[in-house]
Every structure is written in C-alpha cells, then in structure tokens.
Amino acid sequence: AQSVTQPDIHITVSEGASLELRCNYSYGATPYLFWYVQSPGQGLQLLLKYFSGDTLVQGIKGFEAEFKRSQSSFNLRKPSVHWSDAAEYFCAVGAEGGASKIIFGSGTRLSIRP
Amino acid sequence: DAGVIQSPRHEVTEMGQEVTLRCKPISGHDYLFWYRQTMMRGLELLIYFNNNVPIDDSGMPEDRFSAKMPNASFSTLKIQPSEPRDSAVYFCASSLTGDNQPQHFGDGTRLSIL
C-alpha cells in the first residue's frame, strides 16, 4: 500500500537561510507526488506537483522539489526562507488505482527564527 | 475563480446537538472529499464522492456521521448526535478526474462540541 513519511515533525530555520523538508514515499509504480502548505486557520494550498518529466519541479512562492526514484524521496527546498513561510507542510502521493485519492503525510511544521 | 466554499467557518454547539457542515466544490470538479484534521490524528479522509456518488466511506468514524451530495454543486457532512471528541477542523476538497489531479481545499469549518 502507498504511504508517505515526513520524518521531521518540527523544523526551525533562520530567516534568509535555506530550507529542505524531507519526504519519503512508498509506491508500486511511478508516483504522482504533491507538496501542500497550510497556513494557520486556512486550508491546504498546492505548492507543486510531480507526475512525469523533469525530476526538478518548480512551484509557487519560490519552492522547488526534486524527485529521486532511487531514494524514494521528494524533498522540498527553498534557497532563502521568509517569515511568511512559517506554516505546516504536507507531502502527498496519489493513490494507486486512481480515483483522485491522495495519501497525505503527517506534516512538518516550519518555524522561522527572526 | 471561486475556490471550494465551506460554511460555516466556525461552529460551537453542545453535545447531543445535530451539526451540519456544508461544501460547495469548484464548478466542473467531479470528485469531492471530506477530511477531518486534529492534533492527535492529523488529516484523515472521511469519505469521497465521484459524480455525486459516494465511493469510499471507510473513513467515517461511526454511524453518527453521514454525508450526502444531492447535486454537483453541494455536499453536506452531518453529525448526529455530536460528541466532544468530534471537535476538529473539517475540510472539504474537490478535484478533476485523473491520477495527477491535485485536490483543492476549502478553508475548513472549525467545530467545537462543548
């Protein structure tokens, strides 16, 4: 069965520093992968998605993610974080068999140090 | 374009009362999902519909929970009778058909059962 693991529950980085959030997935075939962000009091917003092609995917708000099949990973990166990036980040994989169902990871909470 | 619209944004009620949460998906989307989010359990898929038909309700916690989708532009999630442990944020999301289609989330309903 598909699954998504986000090993870091909470990360704190300084404003202006680089960021990498880890995500590992378990999937039988070529996965459909997503990163979502949830700001306090709001719903989840799609940052980026991968389903084929270039393994480095660009998203909104300056985020990017790299798909590495050999490591079953889809880590999210940003070269320089801003205080407004403080939020919860969810990695997700599309369920096998389609039906548009998505399996979400448990999330990583990002705090920004001034 | 209007996103997924949920109402009410906040609901406070006493245990034993009936609670009805409402969702209007994005026009043209044929999948609709109901999620529950809590600190302890994270984001849980409760039920999802395709073309107004319930496909998988295995995540509905108990018979006190029910969901309907009478037409393509409206869905309800009902809890009767409500209990304090039902307190959570409930999200509705919608998507187009396809394995690589992201889900679009509403801003959620924060439910508090006293």
JSON list of C-alpha atoms in Angstrom, two decimals:
[
{"chain": "A", "resi": 1, "resn": "ALA", "atom": "CA", "xyz": [0.00, 0.00, 0.00]},
{"chain": "A", "resi": 2, "resn": "GLN", "atom": "CA", "xyz": [1.10, 3.51, -0.61]},
{"chain": "A", "resi": 3, "resn": "SER", "atom": "CA", "xyz": [2.43, 5.59, 2.22]},
{"chain": "A", "resi": 4, "resn": "VAL", "atom": "CA", "xyz": [4.19, 8.88, 2.83]},
{"chain": "A", "resi": 5, "resn": "THR", "atom": "CA", "xyz": [6.68, 9.59, 5.59]},
{"chain": "A", "resi": 6, "resn": "GLN", "atom": "CA", "xyz": [7.74, 13.02, 6.74]},
{"chain": "A", "resi": 7, "resn": "PRO", "atom": "CA", "xyz": [10.42, 12.30, 9.34]},
{"chain": "A", "resi": 8, "resn": "ASP", "atom": "CA", "xyz": [10.63, 15.81, 10.76]},
{"chain": "A", "resi": 9, "resn": "ILE", "atom": "CA", "xyz": [7.70, 16.91, 12.91]},
{"chain": "A", "resi": 10, "resn": "HIS", "atom": "CA", "xyz": [9.02, 20.43, 13.52]},
{"chain": "A", "resi": 11, "resn": "ILE", "atom": "CA", "xyz": [11.85, 22.42, 11.97]},
{"chain": "A", "resi": 12, "resn": "THR", "atom": "CA", "xyz": [13.09, 25.89, 12.85]},
{"chain": "A", "resi": 13, "resn": "VAL", "atom": "CA", "xyz": [15.28, 27.88, 10.46]},
{"chain": "A", "resi": 14, "resn": "SER", "atom": "CA", "xyz": [16.51, 31.45, 10.47]},
{"chain": "A", "resi": 15, "resn": "GLU", "atom": "CA", "xyz": [15.03, 33.96, 8.09]},
{"chain": "A", "resi": 16, "resn": "GLY", "atom": "CA", "xyz": [17.11, 34.07, 4.93]},
{"chain": "A", "resi": 17, "resn": "ALA", "atom": "CA", "xyz": [18.51, 30.58, 5.46]},
{"chain": "A", "resi": 18, "resn": "SER", "atom": "CA", "xyz": [17.96, 27.70, 3.09]},
{"chain": "A", "resi": 19, "resn": "LEU", "atom": "CA", "xyz": [15.33, 25.07, 3.74]},
{"chain": "A", "resi": 20, "resn": "GLU", "atom": "CA", "xyz": [14.90, 21.40, 2.95]},
{"chain": "A", "resi": 21, "resn": "LEU", "atom": "CA", "xyz": [11.89, 19.39, 4.10]},
{"chain": "A", "resi": 22, "resn": "ARG", "atom": "CA", "xyz": [12.15, 15.64, 3.74]},
{"chain": "A", "resi": 23, "resn": "CYS", "atom": "CA", "xyz": [9.57, 13.30, 2.26]},
{"chain": "A", "resi": 24, "resn": "ASN", "atom": "CA", "xyz": [9.80, 9.58, 1.54]},
{"chain": "A", "resi": 25, "resn": "TYR", "atom": "CA", "xyz": [7.11, 7.60, -0.20]},
{"chain": "A", "resi": 26, "resn": "SER", "atom": "CA", "xyz": [6.18, 4.02, -0.82]},
{"chain": "A", "resi": 27, "resn": "TYR", "atom": "CA", "xyz": [4.53, 3.34, -4.17]},
{"chain": "A", "resi": 28, "resn": "GLY", "atom": "CA", "xyz": [4.46, 0.46, -6.62]},
{"chain": "A", "resi": 29, "resn": "ALA", "atom": "CA", "xyz": [4.70, 2.35, -9.88]},
{"chain": "A", "resi": 30, "resn": "THR", "atom": "CA", "xyz": [5.59, 5.84, -10.96]},
{"chain": "A", "resi": 31, "resn": "PRO", "atom": "CA", "xyz": [4.09, 8.03, -8.27]},
{"chain": "A", "resi": 32, "resn": "TYR", "atom": "CA", "xyz": [2.16, 11.22, -8.50]},
{"chain": "A", "resi": 33, "resn": "LEU", "atom": "CA", "xyz": [3.62, 13.46, -5.81]},
{"chain": "A", "resi": 34, "resn": "PHE", "atom": "CA", "xyz": [2.46, 16.72, -4.28]},
{"chain": "A", "resi": 35, "resn": "TRP", "atom": "CA", "xyz": [3.52, 19.27, -1.70]},
{"chain": "A", "resi": 36, "resn": "TYR", "atom": "CA", "xyz": [0.88, 21.33, 0.08]},
{"chain": "A", "resi": 37, "resn": "VAL", "atom": "CA", "xyz": [1.21, 24.20, 2.55]},
{"chain": "A", "resi": 38, "resn": "GLN", "atom": "CA", "xyz": [-1.24, 25.07, 5.30]},
{"chain": "A", "resi": 39, "resn": "SER", "atom": "CA", "xyz": [-1.08, 28.47, 6.94]},
{"chain": "A", "resi": 40, "resn": "PRO", "atom": "CA", "xyz": [-2.78, 28.89, 10.34]},
{"chain": "A", "resi": 41, "resn": "GLY", "atom": "CA", "xyz": [-6.56, 28.94, 10.06]},
{"chain": "A", "resi": 42, "resn": "GLN", "atom": "CA", "xyz": [-6.55, 28.08, 6.38]},
{"chain": "A", "resi": 43, "resn": "GLY", "atom": "CA", "xyz": [-6.95, 25.08, 4.14]},
{"chain": "A", "resi": 44, "resn": "LEU", "atom": "CA", "xyz": [-4.20, 23.29, 2.28]},
{"chain": "A", "resi": 45, "resn": "GLN", "atom": "CA", "xyz": [-2.77, 25.05, -0.75]},
{"chain": "A", "resi": 46, "resn": "LEU", "atom": "CA", "xyz": [-0.93, 23.24, -3.53]},
{"chain": "A", "resi": 47, "resn": "LEU", "atom": "CA", "xyz": [2.73, 24.26, -3.79]},
{"chain": "A", "resi": 48, "resn": "LEU", "atom": "CA", "xyz": [3.80, 21.94, -6.60]},
{"chain": "A", "resi": 49, "resn": "LYS", "atom": "CA", "xyz": [3.25, 18.54, -8.14]},
{"chain": "A", "resi": 50, "resn": "TYR", "atom": "CA", "xyz": [5.24, 15.90, -10.00]},
{"chain": "A", "resi": 51, "resn": "PHE", "atom": "CA", "xyz": [3.97, 13.13, -12.25]},
{"chain": "A", "resi": 52, "resn": "SER", "atom": "CA", "xyz": [6.48, 12.80, -15.07]},
{"chain": "A", "resi": 53, "resn": "GLY", "atom": "CA", "xyz": [9.29, 14.51, -16.91]},
{"chain": "A", "resi": 54, "resn": "ASP", "atom": "CA", "xyz": [11.92, 16.71, -15.32]},
{"chain": "A", "resi": 55, "resn": "THR", "atom": "CA", "xyz": [12.64, 15.46, -11.81]},
{"chain": "A", "resi": 56, "resn": "LEU", "atom": "CA", "xyz": [13.18, 19.01, -10.51]},
{"chain": "A", "resi": 57, "resn": "VAL", "atom": "CA", "xyz": [9.82, 20.69, -10.16]},
{"chain": "A", "resi": 58, "resn": "GLN", "atom": "CA", "xyz": [9.25, 24.39, -9.62]},
{"chain": "A", "resi": 59, "resn": "GLY", "atom": "CA", "xyz": [6.33, 25.58, -7.56]},
{"chain": "A", "resi": 60, "resn": "ILE", "atom": "CA", "xyz": [4.78, 28.73, -6.22]},
{"chain": "A", "resi": 61, "resn": "LYS", "atom": "CA", "xyz": [6.34, 31.04, -3.62]},
{"chain": "A", "resi": 62, "resn": "GLY", "atom": "CA", "xyz": [9.88, 30.12, -4.72]},
{"chain": "A", "resi": 63, "resn": "PHE", "atom": "CA", "xyz": [9.70, 26.47, -3.69]},
{"chain": "A", "resi": 64, "resn": "GLU", "atom": "CA", "xyz": [11.08, 23.54, -5.64]},
{"chain": "A", "resi": 65, "resn": "ALA", "atom": "CA", "xyz": [11.17, 19.79, -5.11]},
{"chain": "A", "resi": 66, "resn": "GLU", "atom": "CA", "xyz": [13.30, 17.03, -6.53]},
{"chain": "A", "resi": 67, "resn": "PHE", "atom": "CA", "xyz": [12.04, 13.54, -7.29]},
{"chain": "A", "resi": 68, "resn": "LYS", "atom": "CA", "xyz": [14.65, 10.84, -6.65]},
{"chain": "A", "resi": 69, "resn": "ARG", "atom": "CA", "xyz": [13.38, 7.41, -7.56]},
{"chain": "A", "resi": 70, "resn": "SER", "atom": "CA", "xyz": [16.45, 5.60, -6.21]},
{"chain": "A", "resi": 71, "resn": "GLN", "atom": "CA", "xyz": [15.85, 7.10, -2.77]},
{"chain": "A", "resi": 72, "resn": "SER", "atom": "CA", "xyz": [12.03, 7.13, -2.93]},
{"chain": "A", "resi": 73, "resn": "SER", "atom": "CA", "xyz": [12.21, 10.76, -1.93]},
{"chain": "A", "resi": 74, "resn": "PHE", "atom": "CA", "xyz": [10.57, 14.02, -2.92]},
{"chain": "A", "resi": 75, "resn": "ASN", "atom": "CA", "xyz": [12.21, 16.68, -0.78]},
{"chain": "A", "resi": 76, "resn": "LEU", "atom": "CA", "xyz": [11.02, 20.28, -0.77]},
{"chain": "A", "resi": 77, "resn": "ARG", "atom": "CA", "xyz": [13.57, 23.10, -0.92]},
{"chain": "A", "resi": 78, "resn": "LYS", "atom": "CA", "xyz": [13.75, 26.85, -0.82]},
{"chain": "A", "resi": 79, "resn": "PRO", "atom": "CA", "xyz": [17.04, 28.79, -1.09]},
{"chain": "A", "resi": 80, "resn": "SER", "atom": "CA", "xyz": [16.03, 31.61, 1.28]},
{"chain": "A", "resi": 81, "resn": "VAL", "atom": "CA", "xyz": [13.04, 31.49, 3.60]},
{"chain": "A", "resi": 82, "resn": "HIS", "atom": "CA", "xyz": [10.88, 34.42, 4.60]},
{"chain": "A", "resi": 83, "resn": "TRP", "atom": "CA", "xyz": [8.95, 34.85, 7.85]},
{"chain": "A", "resi": 84, "resn": "SER", "atom": "CA", "xyz": [5.74, 34.33, 5.87]},
{"chain": "A", "resi": 85, "resn": "ASP", "atom": "CA", "xyz": [6.83, 30.76, 5.06]},
{"chain": "A", "resi": 86, "resn": "ALA", "atom": "CA", "xyz": [6.05, 29.70, 8.63]},
{"chain": "A", "resi": 87, "resn": "ALA", "atom": "CA", "xyz": [3.33, 27.07, 8.17]},
{"chain": "A", "resi": 88, "resn": "GLU", "atom": "CA", "xyz": [2.64, 23.35, 8.09]},
{"chain": "A", "resi": 89, "resn": "TYR", "atom": "CA", "xyz": [3.86, 21.48, 5.03]},
{"chain": "A", "resi": 90, "resn": "PHE", "atom": "CA", "xyz": [2.37, 18.24, 3.77]},
{"chain": "A", "resi": 91, "resn": "CYS", "atom": "CA", "xyz": [3.83, 15.80, 1.28]},
{"chain": "A", "resi": 92, "resn": "ALA", "atom": "CA", "xyz": [1.33, 13.58, -0.53]},
{"chain": "A", "resi": 93, "resn": "VAL", "atom": "CA", "xyz": [1.19, 10.78, -3.06]},
{"chain": "A", "resi": 94, "resn": "GLY", "atom": "CA", "xyz": [-1.63, 9.89, -5.42]},
{"chain": "A", "resi": 95, "resn": "ALA", "atom": "CA", "xyz": [-3.24, 6.58, -4.55]},
{"chain": "A", "resi": 96, "resn": "GLU", "atom": "CA", "xyz": [-2.69, 3.67, -6.89]},
{"chain": "A", "resi": 97, "resn": "GLY", "atom": "CA", "xyz": [-5.73, 2.88, -8.93]},
{"chain": "A", "resi": 98, "resn": "GLY", "atom": "CA", "xyz": [-6.54, 6.50, -9.50]},
{"chain": "A", "resi": 99, "resn": "ALA", "atom": "CA", "xyz": [-9.84, 7.90, -8.34]},
{"chain": "A", "resi": 100, "resn": "SER", "atom": "CA", "xyz": [-8.01, 11.11, -7.49]},
{"chain": "A", "resi": 101, "resn": "LYS", "atom": "CA", "xyz": [-7.47, 9.90, -3.92]},
{"chain": "A", "resi": 102, "resn": "ILE", "atom": "CA", "xyz": [-4.35, 11.30, -2.23]},
{"chain": "A", "resi": 103, "resn": "ILE", "atom": "CA", "xyz": [-2.40, 9.89, 0.69]},
{"chain": "A", "resi": 104, "resn": "PHE", "atom": "CA", "xyz": [-1.03, 12.65, 2.93]},
{"chain": "A", "resi": 105, "resn": "GLY", "atom": "CA", "xyz": [2.00, 12.58, 5.18]},
{"chain": "A", "resi": 106, "resn": "SER", "atom": "CA", "xyz": [1.73, 13.68, 8.79]},
{"chain": "A", "resi": 107, "resn": "GLY", "atom": "CA", "xyz": [3.15, 17.12, 8.05]},
{"chain": "A", "resi": 108, "resn": "THR", "atom": "CA", "xyz": [6.18, 19.18, 9.07]},
{"chain": "A", "resi": 109, "resn": "ARG", "atom": "CA", "xyz": [5.69, 22.39, 11.00]},
{"chain": "A", "resi": 110, "resn": "LEU", "atom": "CA", "xyz": [8.12, 25.11, 9.92]},
{"chain": "A", "resi": 111, "resn": "SER", "atom": "CA", "xyz": [9.01, 27.93, 12.28]},
{"chain": "A", "resi": 112, "resn": "ILE", "atom": "CA", "xyz": [11.12, 30.91, 11.21]},
{"chain": "A", "resi": 113, "resn": "ARG", "atom": "CA", "xyz": [13.64, 32.45, 13.58]},
{"chain": "A", "resi": 114, "resn": "PRO", "atom": "CA", "xyz": [13.93, 36.25, 13.13]},
{"chain": "B", "resi": 1, "resn": "ASP", "atom": "CA", "xyz": [-12.33, 31.76, -9.99]},
{"chain": "B", "resi": 2, "resn": "ALA", "atom": "CA", "xyz": [-14.18, 30.81, -6.83]},
{"chain": "B", "resi": 3, "resn": "GLY", "atom": "CA", "xyz": [-12.49, 28.12, -4.82]},
{"chain": "B", "resi": 4, "resn": "VAL", "atom": "CA", "xyz": [-14.08, 25.49, -2.60]},
{"chain": "B", "resi": 5, "resn": "ILE", "atom": "CA", "xyz": [-16.52, 27.21, -0.27]},
{"chain": "B", "resi": 6, "resn": "GLN", "atom": "CA", "xyz": [-17.31, 25.83, 3.16]},
{"chain": "B", "resi": 7, "resn": "SER", "atom": "CA", "xyz": [-19.81, 27.03, 5.72]},
{"chain": "B", "resi": 8, "resn": "PRO", "atom": "CA", "xyz": [-19.93, 27.82, 8.50]},
{"chain": "B", "resi": 9, "resn": "ARG", "atom": "CA", "xyz": [-16.30, 28.76, 9.24]},
{"chain": "B", "resi": 10, "resn": "HIS", "atom": "CA", "xyz": [-16.82, 28.20, 12.94]},
{"chain": "B", "resi": 11, "resn": "GLU", "atom": "CA", "xyz": [-19.44, 26.19, 14.81]},
{"chain": "B", "resi": 12, "resn": "VAL", "atom": "CA", "xyz": [-19.82, 25.88, 18.55]},
{"chain": "B", "resi": 13, "resn": "THR", "atom": "CA", "xyz": [-22.57, 23.69, 19.91]},
{"chain": "B", "resi": 14, "resn": "GLU", "atom": "CA", "xyz": [-23.44, 21.48, 22.84]},
{"chain": "B", "resi": 15, "resn": "MET", "atom": "CA", "xyz": [-23.02, 17.75, 22.80]},
{"chain": "B", "resi": 16, "resn": "GLY", "atom": "CA", "xyz": [-26.04, 15.87, 21.59]},
{"chain": "B", "resi": 17, "resn": "GLN", "atom": "CA", "xyz": [-26.94, 18.51, 19.03]},
{"chain": "B", "resi": 18, "resn": "GLU", "atom": "CA", "xyz": [-27.06, 17.88, 15.30]},
{"chain": "B", "resi": 19, "resn": "VAL", "atom": "CA", "xyz": [-24.30, 19.55, 13.29]},
{"chain": "B", "resi": 20, "resn": "THR", "atom": "CA", "xyz": [-24.40, 20.13, 9.53]},
{"chain": "B", "resi": 21, "resn": "LEU", "atom": "CA", "xyz": [-21.34, 21.25, 7.60]},
{"chain": "B", "resi": 22, "resn": "ARG", "atom": "CA", "xyz": [-21.70, 22.46, 4.04]},
{"chain": "B", "resi": 23, "resn": "CYS", "atom": "CA", "xyz": [-19.46, 22.49, 1.00]},
{"chain": "B", "resi": 24, "resn": "LYS", "atom": "CA", "xyz": [-19.64, 23.91, -2.50]},
{"chain": "B", "resi": 25, "resn": "PRO", "atom": "CA", "xyz": [-16.94, 22.41, -4.74]},
{"chain": "B", "resi": 26, "resn": "ILE", "atom": "CA", "xyz": [-15.25, 24.13, -7.64]},
{"chain": "B", "resi": 27, "resn": "SER", "atom": "CA", "xyz": [-17.50, 24.13, -10.67]},
{"chain": "B", "resi": 28, "resn": "GLY", "atom": "CA", "xyz": [-16.63, 21.30, -13.06]},
{"chain": "B", "resi": 29, "resn": "HIS", "atom": "CA", "xyz": [-14.85, 19.19, -10.48]},
{"chain": "B", "resi": 30, "resn": "ASP", "atom": "CA", "xyz": [-16.27, 15.70, -10.27]},
{"chain": "B", "resi": 31, "resn": "TYR", "atom": "CA", "xyz": [-14.58, 14.49, -7.10]},
{"chain": "B", "resi": 32, "resn": "LEU", "atom": "CA", "xyz": [-15.39, 15.76, -3.64]},
{"chain": "B", "resi": 33, "resn": "PHE", "atom": "CA", "xyz": [-13.58, 14.80, -0.43]},
{"chain": "B", "resi": 34, "resn": "TRP", "atom": "CA", "xyz": [-14.33, 15.34, 3.25]},
{"chain": "B", "resi": 35, "resn": "TYR", "atom": "CA", "xyz": [-11.40, 15.37, 5.70]},
{"chain": "B", "resi": 36, "resn": "ARG", "atom": "CA", "xyz": [-11.05, 15.83, 9.43]},
{"chain": "B", "resi": 37, "resn": "GLN", "atom": "CA", "xyz": [-7.93, 17.36, 10.99]},
{"chain": "B", "resi": 38, "resn": "THR", "atom": "CA", "xyz": [-6.93, 17.07, 14.65]},
{"chain": "B", "resi": 39, "resn": "MET", "atom": "CA", "xyz": [-3.67, 17.48, 16.51]},
{"chain": "B", "resi": 40, "resn": "MET", "atom": "CA", "xyz": [-3.70, 13.84, 17.60]},
{"chain": "B", "resi": 41, "resn": "ARG", "atom": "CA", "xyz": [-4.65, 12.13, 14.34]},
{"chain": "B", "resi": 42, "resn": "GLY", "atom": "CA", "xyz": [-3.59, 14.63, 11.69]},
{"chain": "B", "resi": 43, "resn": "LEU", "atom": "CA", "xyz": [-5.50, 14.77, 8.41]},
{"chain": "B", "resi": 44, "resn": "GLU", "atom": "CA", "xyz": [-7.98, 11.93, 7.95]},
{"chain": "B", "resi": 45, "resn": "LEU", "atom": "CA", "xyz": [-10.04, 11.20, 4.84]},
{"chain": "B", "resi": 46, "resn": "LEU", "atom": "CA", "xyz": [-13.62, 10.56, 5.90]},
{"chain": "B", "resi": 47, "resn": "ILE", "atom": "CA", "xyz": [-15.45, 9.99, 2.62]},
{"chain": "B", "resi": 48, "resn": "TYR", "atom": "CA", "xyz": [-15.26, 10.91, -1.04]},
{"chain": "B", "resi": 49, "resn": "PHE", "atom": "CA", "xyz": [-17.70, 11.19, -3.90]},
{"chain": "B", "resi": 50, "resn": "ASN", "atom": "CA", "xyz": [-17.39, 10.85, -7.66]},
{"chain": "B", "resi": 51, "resn": "ASN", "atom": "CA", "xyz": [-20.13, 12.41, -9.76]},
{"chain": "B", "resi": 52, "resn": "ASN", "atom": "CA", "xyz": [-22.25, 12.78, -6.61]},
{"chain": "B", "resi": 53, "resn": "VAL", "atom": "CA", "xyz": [-21.97, 9.08, -5.74]},
{"chain": "B", "resi": 54, "resn": "PRO", "atom": "CA", "xyz": [-20.17, 8.01, -2.53]},
{"chain": "B", "resi": 55, "resn": "ILE", "atom": "CA", "xyz": [-17.18, 5.88, -3.48]},
{"chain": "B", "resi": 56, "resn": "ASP", "atom": "CA", "xyz": [-15.42, 5.15, -0.20]},
{"chain": "B", "resi": 57, "resn": "ASP", "atom": "CA", "xyz": [-16.81, 5.93, 3.25]},
{"chain": "B", "resi": 58, "resn": "SER", "atom": "CA", "xyz": [-14.44, 3.68, 5.17]},
{"chain": "B", "resi": 59, "resn": "GLY", "atom": "CA", "xyz": [-13.01, 6.68, 7.00]},
{"chain": "B", "resi": 60, "resn": "MET", "atom": "CA", "xyz": [-16.31, 7.73, 8.53]},
{"chain": "B", "resi": 61, "resn": "PRO", "atom": "CA", "xyz": [-15.75, 7.12, 12.23]},
{"chain": "B", "resi": 62, "resn": "GLU", "atom": "CA", "xyz": [-19.20, 5.91, 13.23]},
{"chain": "B", "resi": 63, "resn": "ASP", "atom": "CA", "xyz": [-22.84, 5.84, 12.28]},
{"chain": "B", "resi": 64, "resn": "ARG", "atom": "CA", "xyz": [-23.28, 9.24, 13.85]},
{"chain": "B", "resi": 65, "resn": "PHE", "atom": "CA", "xyz": [-21.56, 10.65, 10.77]},
{"chain": "B", "resi": 66, "resn": "SER", "atom": "CA", "xyz": [-23.28, 10.86, 7.40]},
{"chain": "B", "resi": 67, "resn": "ALA", "atom": "CA", "xyz": [-22.54, 12.67, 4.16]},
{"chain": "B", "resi": 68, "resn": "LYS", "atom": "CA", "xyz": [-24.62, 13.47, 1.12]},
{"chain": "B", "resi": 69, "resn": "MET", "atom": "CA", "xyz": [-24.10, 15.05, -2.25]},
{"chain": "B", "resi": 70, "resn": "PRO", "atom": "CA", "xyz": [-27.52, 15.79, -3.74]},
{"chain": "B", "resi": 71, "resn": "ASN", "atom": "CA", "xyz": [-26.04, 17.57, -6.76]},
{"chain": "B", "resi": 72, "resn": "ALA", "atom": "CA", "xyz": [-22.73, 18.51, -8.32]},
{"chain": "B", "resi": 73, "resn": "SER", "atom": "CA", "xyz": [-22.50, 21.83, -6.51]},
{"chain": "B", "resi": 74, "resn": "PHE", "atom": "CA", "xyz": [-23.35, 20.92, -2.94]},
{"chain": "B", "resi": 75, "resn": "SER", "atom": "CA", "xyz": [-22.43, 18.44, -0.24]},
{"chain": "B", "resi": 76, "resn": "THR", "atom": "CA", "xyz": [-23.16, 18.12, 3.46]},
{"chain": "B", "resi": 77, "resn": "LEU", "atom": "CA", "xyz": [-21.49, 16.33, 6.34]},
{"chain": "B", "resi": 78, "resn": "LYS", "atom": "CA", "xyz": [-23.81, 15.71, 9.25]},
{"chain": "B", "resi": 79, "resn": "ILE", "atom": "CA", "xyz": [-23.04, 14.59, 12.80]},
{"chain": "B", "resi": 80, "resn": "GLN", "atom": "CA", "xyz": [-25.96, 13.44, 14.91]},
{"chain": "B", "resi": 81, "resn": "PRO", "atom": "CA", "xyz": [-25.69, 13.34, 17.86]},
{"chain": "B", "resi": 82, "resn": "SER", "atom": "CA", "xyz": [-22.46, 15.29, 18.27]},
{"chain": "B", "resi": 83, "resn": "GLU", "atom": "CA", "xyz": [-19.88, 14.47, 20.96]},
{"chain": "B", "resi": 84, "resn": "PRO", "atom": "CA", "xyz": [-16.94, 16.48, 22.35]},
{"chain": "B", "resi": 85, "resn": "ARG", "atom": "CA", "xyz": [-14.47, 14.13, 20.63]},
{"chain": "B", "resi": 86, "resn": "ASP", "atom": "CA", "xyz": [-15.86, 15.27, 17.28]},
{"chain": "B", "resi": 87, "resn": "SER", "atom": "CA", "xyz": [-14.24, 18.66, 17.84]},
{"chain": "B", "resi": 88, "resn": "ALA", "atom": "CA", "xyz": [-11.86, 19.24, 14.93]},
{"chain": "B", "resi": 89, "resn": "VAL", "atom": "CA", "xyz": [-11.39, 21.18, 11.74]},
{"chain": "B", "resi": 90, "resn": "TYR", "atom": "CA", "xyz": [-13.34, 19.66, 8.86]},
{"chain": "B", "resi": 91, "resn": "PHE", "atom": "CA", "xyz": [-12.13, 20.29, 5.33]},
{"chain": "B", "resi": 92, "resn": "CYS", "atom": "CA", "xyz": [-13.82, 19.79, 2.02]},
{"chain": "B", "resi": 93, "resn": "ALA", "atom": "CA", "xyz": [-11.75, 19.41, -1.15]},
{"chain": "B", "resi": 94, "resn": "SER", "atom": "CA", "xyz": [-12.56, 18.87, -4.81]},
{"chain": "B", "resi": 95, "resn": "SER", "atom": "CA", "xyz": [-10.66, 17.78, -7.89]},
{"chain": "B", "resi": 96, "resn": "LEU", "atom": "CA", "xyz": [-10.95, 16.82, -11.52]},
{"chain": "B", "resi": 97, "resn": "THR", "atom": "CA", "xyz": [-10.70, 13.20, -12.59]},
{"chain": "B", "resi": 98, "resn": "GLY", "atom": "CA", "xyz": [-7.20, 11.85, -13.02]},
{"chain": "B", "resi": 99, "resn": "ASP", "atom": "CA", "xyz": [-4.34, 10.40, -11.03]},
{"chain": "B", "resi": 100, "resn": "ASN", "atom": "CA", "xyz": [-2.30, 13.56, -11.30]},
{"chain": "B", "resi": 101, "resn": "GLN", "atom": "CA", "xyz": [-5.02, 16.00, -10.43]},
{"chain": "B", "resi": 102, "resn": "PRO", "atom": "CA", "xyz": [-4.41, 17.91, -7.21]},
{"chain": "B", "resi": 103, "resn": "GLN", "atom": "CA", "xyz": [-7.14, 18.46, -4.68]},
{"chain": "B", "resi": 104, "resn": "HIS", "atom": "CA", "xyz": [-8.28, 21.99, -3.97]},
{"chain": "B", "resi": 105, "resn": "PHE", "atom": "CA", "xyz": [-9.21, 22.66, -0.35]},
{"chain": "B", "resi": 106, "resn": "GLY", "atom": "CA", "xyz": [-11.68, 24.96, 1.30]},
{"chain": "B", "resi": 107, "resn": "ASP", "atom": "CA", "xyz": [-10.74, 26.98, 4.37]},
{"chain": "B", "resi": 108, "resn": "GLY", "atom": "CA", "xyz": [-12.42, 24.48, 6.67]},
{"chain": "B", "resi": 109, "resn": "THR", "atom": "CA", "xyz": [-15.01, 24.52, 9.43]},
{"chain": "B", "resi": 110, "resn": "ARG", "atom": "CA", "xyz": [-13.67, 24.67, 12.98]},
{"chain": "B", "resi": 111, "resn": "LEU", "atom": "CA", "xyz": [-16.11, 22.64, 15.06]},
{"chain": "B", "resi": 112, "resn": "SER", "atom": "CA", "xyz": [-16.21, 22.77, 18.84]},
{"chain": "B", "resi": 113, "resn": "ILE", "atom": "CA", "xyz": [-18.56, 20.49, 20.75]},
{"chain": "B", "resi": 114, "resn": "LEU", "atom": "CA", "xyz": [-18.99, 21.51, 24.37]}
]
